[in-house]
Coordinates of N, CA and C in Angstrom, one line a residue:
N220 N 5.9 -109.0 -34.8 CA 5.0 -109.7 -33.9 C 4.1 -108.6 -33.3
C221 N 2.9 -108.6 -33.9 CA 1.9 -107.6 -33.4 C 1.5 -107.7 -32.0
G222 N 1.6 -108.9 -31.4 CA 1.2 -109.1 -30.1 C 2.3 -108.7 -29.1
A223 N 3.5 -108.6 -29.5 CA 4.7 -108.3 -28.7 C 4.9 -106.8 -28.6
I224 N 4.4 -106.0 -29.4 CA 4.6 -104.6 -29.5 C 3.5 -103.9 -28.7
P225 N 3.8 -103.0 -27.7 CA 2.8 -102.3 -27.0 C 1.9 -101.6 -27.9
E226 N 0.6 -101.5 -27.5 CA -0.5 -100.9 -28.4 C -0.1 -99.5 -28.8
N227 N 0.4 -98.7 -27.8 CA 0.7 -97.3 -28.1 C 1.9 -97.1 -29.1
L228 N 2.7 -98.2 -29.3 CA 3.8 -98.1 -30.3 C 3.6 -98.8 -31.6
L229 N 2.5 -99.6 -31.7 CA 2.3 -100.4 -32.8 C 2.1 -99.6 -34.1
E230 N 1.3 -98.6 -34.0 CA 1.1 -97.7 -35.2 C 2.4 -97.2 -35.8
S231 N 3.2 -96.7 -34.9 CA 4.5 -96.1 -35.3 C 5.4 -97.2 -35.9
E232 N 5.4 -98.4 -35.3 CA 6.2 -99.6 -35.8 C 5.7 -100.0 -37.2
L233 N 4.4 -99.9 -37.4 CA 3.9 -100.3 -38.7 C 4.0 -99.3 -39.8
F234 N 3.7 -98.0 -39.5 CA 3.6 -97.0 -40.5 C 4.7 -95.9 -40.3
G235 N 5.5 -95.9 -39.3 CA 6.5 -94.9 -39.1 C 6.0 -93.7 -38.4
H236 N 6.9 -92.8 -38.1 CA 6.6 -91.5 -37.5 C 7.5 -90.4 -37.9
V237 N 7.1 -89.2 -37.7 CA 7.9 -88.0 -38.0 C 8.4 -87.4 -36.7
K238 N 9.5 -86.7 -36.9 CA 10.2 -86.1 -35.7 C 9.2 -85.2 -35.0
G239 N 9.1 -85.4 -33.7 CA 8.2 -84.5 -32.8 C 6.8 -85.1 -32.7
A240 N 6.5 -86.2 -33.3 CA 5.1 -86.8 -33.3 C 4.7 -87.1 -31.9
F241 N 5.7 -87.5 -31.1 CA 5.4 -87.9 -29.7 C 6.8 -87.8 -28.9
T242 N 6.7 -87.8 -27.6 CA 7.9 -87.8 -26.8 C 8.8 -88.9 -27.2
G243 N 10.1 -88.6 -27.5 CA 11.0 -89.6 -27.9 C 11.2 -89.7 -29.4
A244 N 10.3 -89.1 -30.2 CA 10.4 -89.1 -31.6 C 11.4 -88.0 -32.1
I245 N 12.7 -88.4 -32.0 CA 13.7 -87.3 -32.2 C 14.1 -87.2 -33.7
H246 N 13.6 -88.2 -34.5 CA 13.9 -88.1 -36.0 C 12.8 -88.8 -36.7
N247 N 12.7 -88.6 -38.0 CA 11.8 -89.3 -38.8 C 12.2 -90.8 -38.9
R248 N 11.2 -91.6 -38.9 CA 11.5 -93.1 -39.0 C 10.4 -93.8 -39.8
D249 N 10.9 -94.6 -40.7 CA 10.0 -95.4 -41.6 C 9.5 -96.6 -40.7
G250 N 8.3 -97.1 -41.0 CA 7.8 -98.2 -40.4 C 8.0 -99.5 -41.2
S251 N 7.4 -100.6 -40.7 CA 7.5 -101.9 -41.4 C 6.9 -101.8 -42.8
F252 N 5.9 -101.1 -43.0 CA 5.3 -101.0 -44.3 C 6.2 -100.4 -45.3
Q253 N 6.9 -99.3 -44.9 CA 7.8 -98.7 -45.8 C 9.1 -99.6 -46.1
A254 N 9.5 -100.2 -45.0 CA 10.7 -101.1 -45.1 C 10.4 -102.3 -46.1
A255 N 9.1 -102.7 -46.1 CA 8.8 -103.9 -46.9 C 8.4 -103.5 -48.4
H256 N 8.4 -102.2 -48.7 CA 8.0 -101.7 -50.0 C 8.7 -102.5 -51.1
G257 N 7.9 -103.1 -52.0 CA 8.4 -103.9 -53.1 C 8.5 -105.4 -52.7
G258 N 8.1 -105.7 -51.5 CA 8.3 -107.1 -51.0 C 7.2 -107.6 -50.2
T259 N 7.5 -108.4 -49.2 CA 6.5 -109.0 -48.3 C 6.6 -108.6 -46.9
L260 N 5.5 -108.3 -46.2 CA 5.5 -108.0 -44.8 C 4.8 -109.1 -44.1
F261 N 5.4 -109.8 -43.1 CA 4.8 -110.8 -42.3 C 4.3 -110.2 -41.0
L262 N 3.0 -110.2 -40.8 CA 2.4 -109.7 -39.6 C 2.0 -110.9 -38.7
D263 N 2.8 -111.3 -37.8 CA 2.5 -112.4 -36.9 C 1.6 -111.9 -35.8
E264 N 0.7 -112.8 -35.4 CA -0.3 -112.5 -34.3 C -1.2 -111.3 -34.7
I265 N -1.7 -111.3 -36.0 CA -2.5 -110.3 -36.5 C -3.8 -110.1 -35.6
G266 N -4.2 -111.2 -35.0 CA -5.4 -111.1 -34.1 C -5.3 -110.3 -32.9
E267 N -4.0 -109.9 -32.6 CA -3.8 -109.1 -31.4 C -3.9 -107.5 -31.7
I268 N -4.0 -107.2 -32.9 CA -4.1 -105.7 -33.2 C -5.4 -105.1 -32.7
P269 N -5.3 -104.0 -32.0 CA -6.5 -103.4 -31.5 C -7.4 -102.9 -32.6
L270 N -8.7 -102.8 -32.3 CA -9.7 -102.4 -33.3 C -9.4 -101.0 -33.9
S271 N -8.9 -100.1 -33.0 CA -8.6 -98.8 -33.5 C -7.5 -98.8 -34.6
L272 N -6.6 -99.7 -34.5 CA -5.5 -99.8 -35.5 C -5.9 -100.6 -36.7
Q273 N -6.9 -101.5 -36.5 CA -7.4 -102.3 -37.6 C -7.9 -101.5 -38.7
V274 N -8.6 -100.3 -38.3 CA -9.1 -99.4 -39.3 C -8.0 -98.9 -40.2
K275 N -6.9 -98.5 -39.6 CA -5.8 -97.9 -40.3 C -5.1 -98.9 -41.2
L276 N -5.0 -100.1 -40.6 CA -4.4 -101.2 -41.4 C -5.3 -101.5 -42.6
L277 N -6.6 -101.6 -42.5 CA -7.5 -101.8 -43.6 C -7.3 -100.7 -44.7
R278 N -7.2 -99.5 -44.2 CA -7.1 -98.4 -45.2 C -5.7 -98.5 -45.9
A279 N -4.7 -98.9 -45.2 CA -3.4 -99.0 -45.9 C -3.4 -100.1 -46.9
L280 N -4.1 -101.2 -46.6 CA -4.2 -102.3 -47.5 C -5.1 -102.0 -48.8
Q281 N -6.2 -101.3 -48.5 CA -7.1 -100.9 -49.6 C -6.5 -99.8 -50.5
E282 N -5.9 -98.8 -49.9 CA -5.4 -97.7 -50.7 C -4.0 -97.8 -51.1
K283 N -3.3 -98.8 -50.5 CA -1.8 -99.0 -50.8 C -1.0 -97.7 -50.4
T284 N -1.5 -97.1 -49.4 CA -0.7 -95.9 -48.8 C -0.7 -96.0 -47.3
V285 N 0.3 -95.3 -46.7 CA 0.4 -95.2 -45.3 C 0.7 -93.8 -44.9
T286 N 0.3 -93.4 -43.7 CA 0.6 -92.1 -43.2 C 1.4 -92.3 -41.9
K287 N 2.5 -91.7 -41.8 CA 3.3 -91.8 -40.6 C 2.6 -91.0 -39.5
V288 N 2.8 -91.5 -38.3 CA 2.3 -90.9 -37.1 C 2.8 -89.4 -37.0
G289 N 1.9 -88.5 -36.9 CA 2.3 -87.1 -36.8 C 2.4 -86.4 -38.2
S290 N 2.1 -87.1 -39.3 CA 2.2 -86.5 -40.6 C 0.8 -86.4 -41.2
N291 N 0.8 -85.5 -42.3 CA -0.5 -85.4 -43.1 C -0.3 -86.0 -44.4
Q292 N 0.9 -86.4 -44.8 CA 1.2 -86.9 -46.1 C 1.2 -88.4 -46.2
S293 N 0.6 -88.9 -47.2 CA 0.6 -90.4 -47.3 C 1.7 -90.8 -48.3
E294 N 2.1 -92.0 -48.1 CA 3.2 -92.6 -48.9 C 2.7 -93.8 -49.5
V295 N 3.0 -94.0 -50.8 CA 2.6 -95.2 -51.5 C 3.5 -96.4 -51.1
V296 N 2.8 -97.5 -50.8 CA 3.6 -98.7 -50.5 C 3.0 -99.9 -51.4
D297 N 3.9 -100.6 -51.9 CA 3.6 -101.8 -52.7 C 4.1 -103.0 -52.0
I298 N 3.2 -103.7 -51.2 CA 3.7 -104.8 -50.4 C 2.6 -105.9 -50.5
R299 N 3.1 -107.1 -50.2 CA 2.2 -108.3 -50.1 C 2.2 -108.6 -48.6
I300 N 1.1 -108.9 -48.0 CA 1.0 -109.2 -46.6 C 0.8 -110.7 -46.4
V301 N 1.6 -111.2 -45.5 CA 1.4 -112.6 -45.0 C 1.1 -112.4 -43.5
A302 N 0.0 -113.0 -43.1 CA -0.4 -112.8 -41.7 C -0.7 -114.2 -41.0
A303 N -0.4 -114.2 -39.7 CA -0.6 -115.4 -39.0 C -1.2 -115.1 -37.6
T304 N -2.0 -116.0 -37.1 CA -2.5 -115.9 -35.7 C -2.9 -117.2 -35.1
H305 N -2.9 -117.3 -33.8 CA -3.3 -118.5 -33.2 C -4.8 -118.4 -32.9
K306 N -5.4 -117.3 -33.1 CA -6.8 -117.1 -32.8 C -7.7 -117.5 -34.0
N307 N -8.9 -117.9 -33.7 CA -9.9 -118.1 -34.7 C -10.6 -116.8 -35.0
L308 N -10.2 -116.2 -36.1 CA -10.6 -114.8 -36.5 C -12.1 -114.8 -36.7
K309 N -12.7 -115.8 -37.2 CA -14.2 -115.8 -37.4 C -14.9 -115.6 -36.0
Q310 N -14.4 -116.3 -35.0 CA -14.9 -116.2 -33.6 C -14.6 -114.8 -33.1
E311 N -13.4 -114.2 -33.4 CA -13.1 -112.9 -33.0 C -14.0 -111.8 -33.6
I312 N -14.4 -112.1 -34.9 CA -15.3 -111.2 -35.6 C -16.7 -111.2 -34.8
E313 N -17.2 -112.4 -34.5 CA -18.5 -112.6 -33.8 C -18.4 -111.9 -32.5
A314 N -17.3 -111.9 -31.8 CA -17.1 -111.3 -30.5 C -16.9 -109.8 -30.6
G315 N -16.7 -109.3 -31.8 CA -16.5 -107.9 -31.9 C -15.1 -107.4 -31.7
N316 N -14.1 -108.4 -31.8 CA -12.7 -108.1 -31.6 C -11.9 -107.9 -32.8
F317 N -12.5 -108.3 -34.0 CA -11.7 -108.2 -35.2 C -12.7 -107.8 -36.3
R318 N -12.2 -106.9 -37.2 CA -13.1 -106.3 -38.2 C -13.3 -107.3 -39.3
E319 N -14.5 -107.5 -39.7 CA -14.9 -108.5 -40.8 C -14.3 -108.1 -42.1
D320 N -14.3 -106.8 -42.4 CA -13.8 -106.3 -43.7 C -12.3 -106.5 -43.8
L321 N -11.6 -106.3 -42.7 CA -10.1 -106.6 -42.6 C -9.9 -108.1 -42.8
Y322 N -10.7 -108.9 -42.2 CA -10.5 -110.4 -42.3 C -10.6 -110.8 -43.8
Y323 N -11.6 -110.2 -44.5 CA -11.7 -110.6 -45.9 C -10.7 -110.0 -46.8
R324 N -10.1 -108.8 -46.4 CA -9.0 -108.2 -47.1 C -7.8 -109.1 -47.0
L325 N -7.6 -109.6 -45.8 CA -6.4 -110.5 -45.6 C -6.5 -111.9 -46.1
N326 N -7.7 -112.4 -46.0 CA -8.0 -113.8 -46.2 C -8.1 -114.2 -47.7
V327 N -7.1 -113.9 -48.5 CA -7.1 -114.2 -49.9 C -6.8 -115.7 -50.1
V328 N -5.7 -116.1 -49.5 CA -5.3 -117.5 -49.5 C -5.1 -117.9 -48.0
C329 N -5.8 -118.9 -47.6 CA -5.7 -119.3 -46.2 C -5.0 -120.7 -46.1
I330 N -4.1 -120.8 -45.2 CA -3.4 -122.1 -45.0 C -3.7 -122.4 -43.5
D331 N -4.5 -123.4 -43.3 CA -4.8 -123.9 -42.0 C -3.8 -124.9 -41.6
L332 N -3.0 -124.6 -40.5 CA -2.0 -125.6 -40.1 C -2.5 -126.2 -38.8
P333 N -2.9 -127.4 -38.8 CA -3.4 -128.1 -37.6 C -2.3 -128.2 -36.6
P334 N -2.7 -128.3 -35.3 CA -1.8 -128.5 -34.2 C -0.9 -129.8 -34.4
L335 N 0.2 -129.8 -33.8 CA 1.1 -130.9 -34.0 C 0.5 -132.3 -33.6
R336 N -0.3 -132.3 -32.6 CA -1.0 -133.5 -32.1 C -1.8 -134.1 -33.2
E337 N -2.3 -133.3 -34.2 CA -3.1 -133.9 -35.3 C -2.2 -134.2 -36.5
R338 N -0.9 -134.1 -36.4 CA 0.0 -134.5 -37.4 C 1.1 -135.4 -36.9
S339 N 0.6 -136.5 -36.4 CA 1.6 -137.4 -35.8 C 2.7 -137.9 -36.7
D340 N 2.5 -138.0 -38.0 CA 3.6 -138.4 -38.9 C 4.7 -137.3 -38.9
D341 N 4.3 -136.1 -38.7 CA 5.3 -135.0 -38.7 C 6.2 -134.9 -37.4
I342 N 5.6 -135.5 -36.3 CA 6.3 -135.3 -35.0 C 7.7 -135.9 -35.1
L343 N 7.8 -137.1 -35.6 CA 9.1 -137.8 -35.6 C 10.1 -137.1 -36.6
L344 N 9.6 -136.6 -37.7 CA 10.5 -135.9 -38.6 C 11.1 -134.6 -37.9
I345 N 10.2 -133.9 -37.3 CA 10.6 -132.7 -36.6 C 11.5 -133.0 -35.4
A346 N 11.2 -134.0 -34.7 CA 12.0 -134.5 -33.5 C 13.4 -134.9 -34.0
R347 N 13.5 -135.6 -35.0 CA 14.8 -136.0 -35.5 C 15.6 -134.8 -36.0
Y348 N 15.0 -133.9 -36.6 CA 15.7 -132.7 -37.0 C 16.3 -132.0 -35.8
Y349 N 15.5 -131.8 -34.8 CA 16.0 -131.1 -33.6 C 17.0 -131.9 -32.8
L350 N 16.9 -133.2 -32.8 CA 17.9 -134.0 -32.2 C 19.2 -133.9 -32.9
Q351 N 19.2 -133.9 -34.2 CA 20.5 -133.7 -35.0 C 21.1 -132.3 -34.7
R352 N 20.2 -131.3 -34.8 CA 20.7 -130.0 -34.6 C 21.3 -129.7 -33.3
F353 N 20.6 -130.1 -32.2 CA 21.0 -129.9 -30.9 C 22.2 -130.8 -30.4
A354 N 22.2 -132.0 -31.0 CA 23.4 -132.9 -30.7 C 24.6 -132.2 -31.2
Q355 N 24.5 -131.7 -32.4 CA 25.7 -131.0 -33.0 C 26.0 -129.7 -32.3
E356 N 25.0 -128.9 -32.0 CA 25.2 -127.6 -31.3 C 25.8 -127.8 -29.9
Y357 N 25.4 -128.8 -29.2 CA 25.9 -129.0 -27.8 C 27.0 -130.1 -27.7
N358 N 27.5 -130.5 -28.9 CA 28.5 -131.6 -28.9 C 28.1 -132.8 -28.1
S359 N 27.0 -133.3 -28.3 CA 26.4 -134.4 -27.5 C 26.6 -135.7 -28.3
N360 N 26.7 -136.8 -27.5 CA 26.8 -138.1 -28.1 C 25.5 -138.8 -28.4
V361 N 24.4 -138.1 -28.2 CA 23.1 -138.7 -28.5 C 23.0 -138.9 -30.0
K362 N 22.5 -140.2 -30.3 CA 22.5 -140.6 -31.7 C 21.0 -140.8 -32.2
G363 N 20.0 -140.9 -31.3 CA 18.7 -141.1 -31.7 C 17.7 -141.3 -30.6
F364 N 16.6 -141.9 -30.9 CA 15.5 -142.1 -29.9 C 15.4 -143.6 -29.7
S365 N 15.1 -144.0 -28.5 CA 14.8 -145.4 -28.2 C 13.4 -145.7 -28.8
P366 N 13.1 -147.0 -29.0 CA 11.7 -147.3 -29.5 C 10.6 -146.8 -28.6
Q367 N 10.8 -146.9 -27.2 CA 9.9 -146.4 -26.3 C 9.7 -144.9 -26.4
C368 N 10.8 -144.2 -26.7 CA 10.7 -142.7 -26.8 C 10.0 -142.4 -28.1
I369 N 10.1 -143.1 -29.2 CA 9.4 -142.8 -30.4 C 7.9 -143.0 -30.1
R370 N 7.5 -144.0 -29.4 CA 6.1 -144.2 -29.1 C 5.6 -143.0 -28.2
F371 N 6.4 -142.6 -27.3 CA 6.1 -141.5 -26.4 C 5.9 -140.2 -27.2
L372 N 6.8 -140.0 -28.1 CA 6.7 -138.8 -29.0 C 5.4 -138.7 -29.7
K373 N 5.0 -139.8 -30.3 CA 3.8 -139.9 -31.2 C 2.6 -139.8 -30.3
R374 N 2.6 -140.3 -29.1 CA 1.4 -140.3 -28.3 C 1.1 -139.0 -27.5
S375 N 2.2 -138.2 -27.3 CA 2.0 -137.0 -26.6 C 1.2 -136.0 -27.3
A376 N 0.5 -135.2 -26.5 CA -0.5 -134.2 -27.1 C 0.2 -132.9 -27.6
W377 N 1.4 -132.6 -27.1 CA 2.2 -131.4 -27.5 C 1.3 -130.1 -27.5
P378 N 0.7 -129.7 -26.4 CA -0.1 -128.5 -26.4 C 0.7 -127.3 -26.8
G379 N 2.0 -127.3 -26.6 CA 2.8 -126.1 -27.0 C 3.3 -126.3 -28.4
N380 N 2.8 -127.3 -29.1 CA 3.2 -127.5 -30.5 C 4.7 -127.6 -30.7
I381 N 5.2 -127.2 -31.8 CA 6.6 -127.4 -32.2 C 7.6 -126.8 -31.1
R382 N 7.2 -125.6 -30.6 CA 8.1 -125.0 -29.6 C 8.3 -125.9 -28.4
Q383 N 7.2 -126.5 -27.9 CA 7.3 -127.4 -26.8 C 8.2 -128.6 -27.2
L384 N 8.0 -129.2 -28.3 CA 8.8 -130.4 -28.8 C 10.3 -130.0 -28.8
E385 N 10.5 -128.8 -29.4 CA 11.9 -128.3 -29.6 C 12.6 -128.2 -28.2
N386 N 11.9 -127.6 -27.3 CA 12.5 -127.3 -25.9 C 12.7 -128.6 -25.2
H387 N 11.8 -129.6 -25.3 CA 12.0 -130.9 -24.6 C 13.2 -131.6 -25.2
I388 N 13.3 -131.6 -26.5 CA 14.5 -132.3 -27.1 C 15.8 -131.5 -26.7
K389 N 15.8 -130.2 -26.7 CA 17.0 -129.5 -26.3 C 17.4 -129.8 -24.9
K390 N 16.4 -129.8 -24.0 CA 16.7 -130.1 -22.6 C 17.2 -131.5 -22.5
A391 N 16.6 -132.5 -23.2 CA 17.1 -133.9 -23.1 C 18.5 -134.0 -23.6
I392 N 18.8 -133.4 -24.7 CA 20.2 -133.4 -25.2 C 21.2 -132.9 -24.2
I393 N 20.8 -131.8 -23.6 CA 21.8 -131.2 -22.6 C 21.9 -132.0 -21.4
M394 N 20.8 -132.6 -20.9 CA 20.8 -133.3 -19.6 C 21.2 -134.8 -19.6
T395 N 21.0 -135.5 -20.7 CA 21.2 -136.9 -20.7 C 22.6 -137.3 -20.9
E396 N 22.9 -138.5 -20.4 CA 24.2 -139.2 -20.7 C 24.0 -140.4 -21.6
N397 N 22.7 -140.6 -22.0 CA 22.4 -141.8 -22.9 C 22.7 -141.5 -24.3
I398 N 22.9 -142.5 -25.1 CA 23.2 -142.4 -26.5 C 21.8 -142.3 -27.3
H399 N 20.8 -143.0 -26.7 CA 19.5 -142.9 -27.3 C 18.5 -142.3 -26.2
L400 N 17.8 -141.2 -26.6 CA 16.9 -140.6 -25.7 C 15.7 -141.5 -25.3
S401 N 15.3 -141.5 -24.1 CA 14.2 -142.3 -23.6 C 13.1 -141.3 -23.2
P402 N 11.9 -141.9 -22.9 CA 10.8 -141.1 -22.5 C 11.1 -140.3 -21.3
E403 N 11.9 -140.9 -20.4 CA 12.3 -140.2 -19.1 C 13.2 -139.0 -19.4
D404 N 14.0 -139.0 -20.5 CA 14.8 -137.9 -20.8 C 14.0 -136.7 -21.3
L405 N 12.8 -137.0 -21.9 CA 11.9 -136.0 -22.4 C 11.0 -135.5 -21.3

């Protein structure tokens, strides 16, 4: 998760570091690129990577090599990148926050996943999955959703997308004494 790693540690997390490269670097360490060699590296929240590191990421993708922090030697890496972001990268490019050349290097196959509110047919499928999972996990007697609850689920905007839906169902399973969840439970 590129957005969860502090900016000053992200380069080391991605490309590794050598002993003595910085305070606390007590041994050589491979980064995510080396760990994914021969496989796939998922970079979540790619839009959060600072511009200074985007240059190094672009170079790694173009040259298929990485250089550990504190080293002069490059290492060959053979990886496939899958990246995700909640940001509109074209707008980020226009605002000067994301490199256009990196965008086109990453954007070979793009899968646009609309927000949950635009996929109302999926809401009930996902909700039923979480109901079954959490009812079993918490040893609950909940068996399903009331008809009113089904309408509520489909009409709700779910600005937090699937995570919000998941948390509401989990809370309802834990808190209710009903056999069928109602809108009030959610």
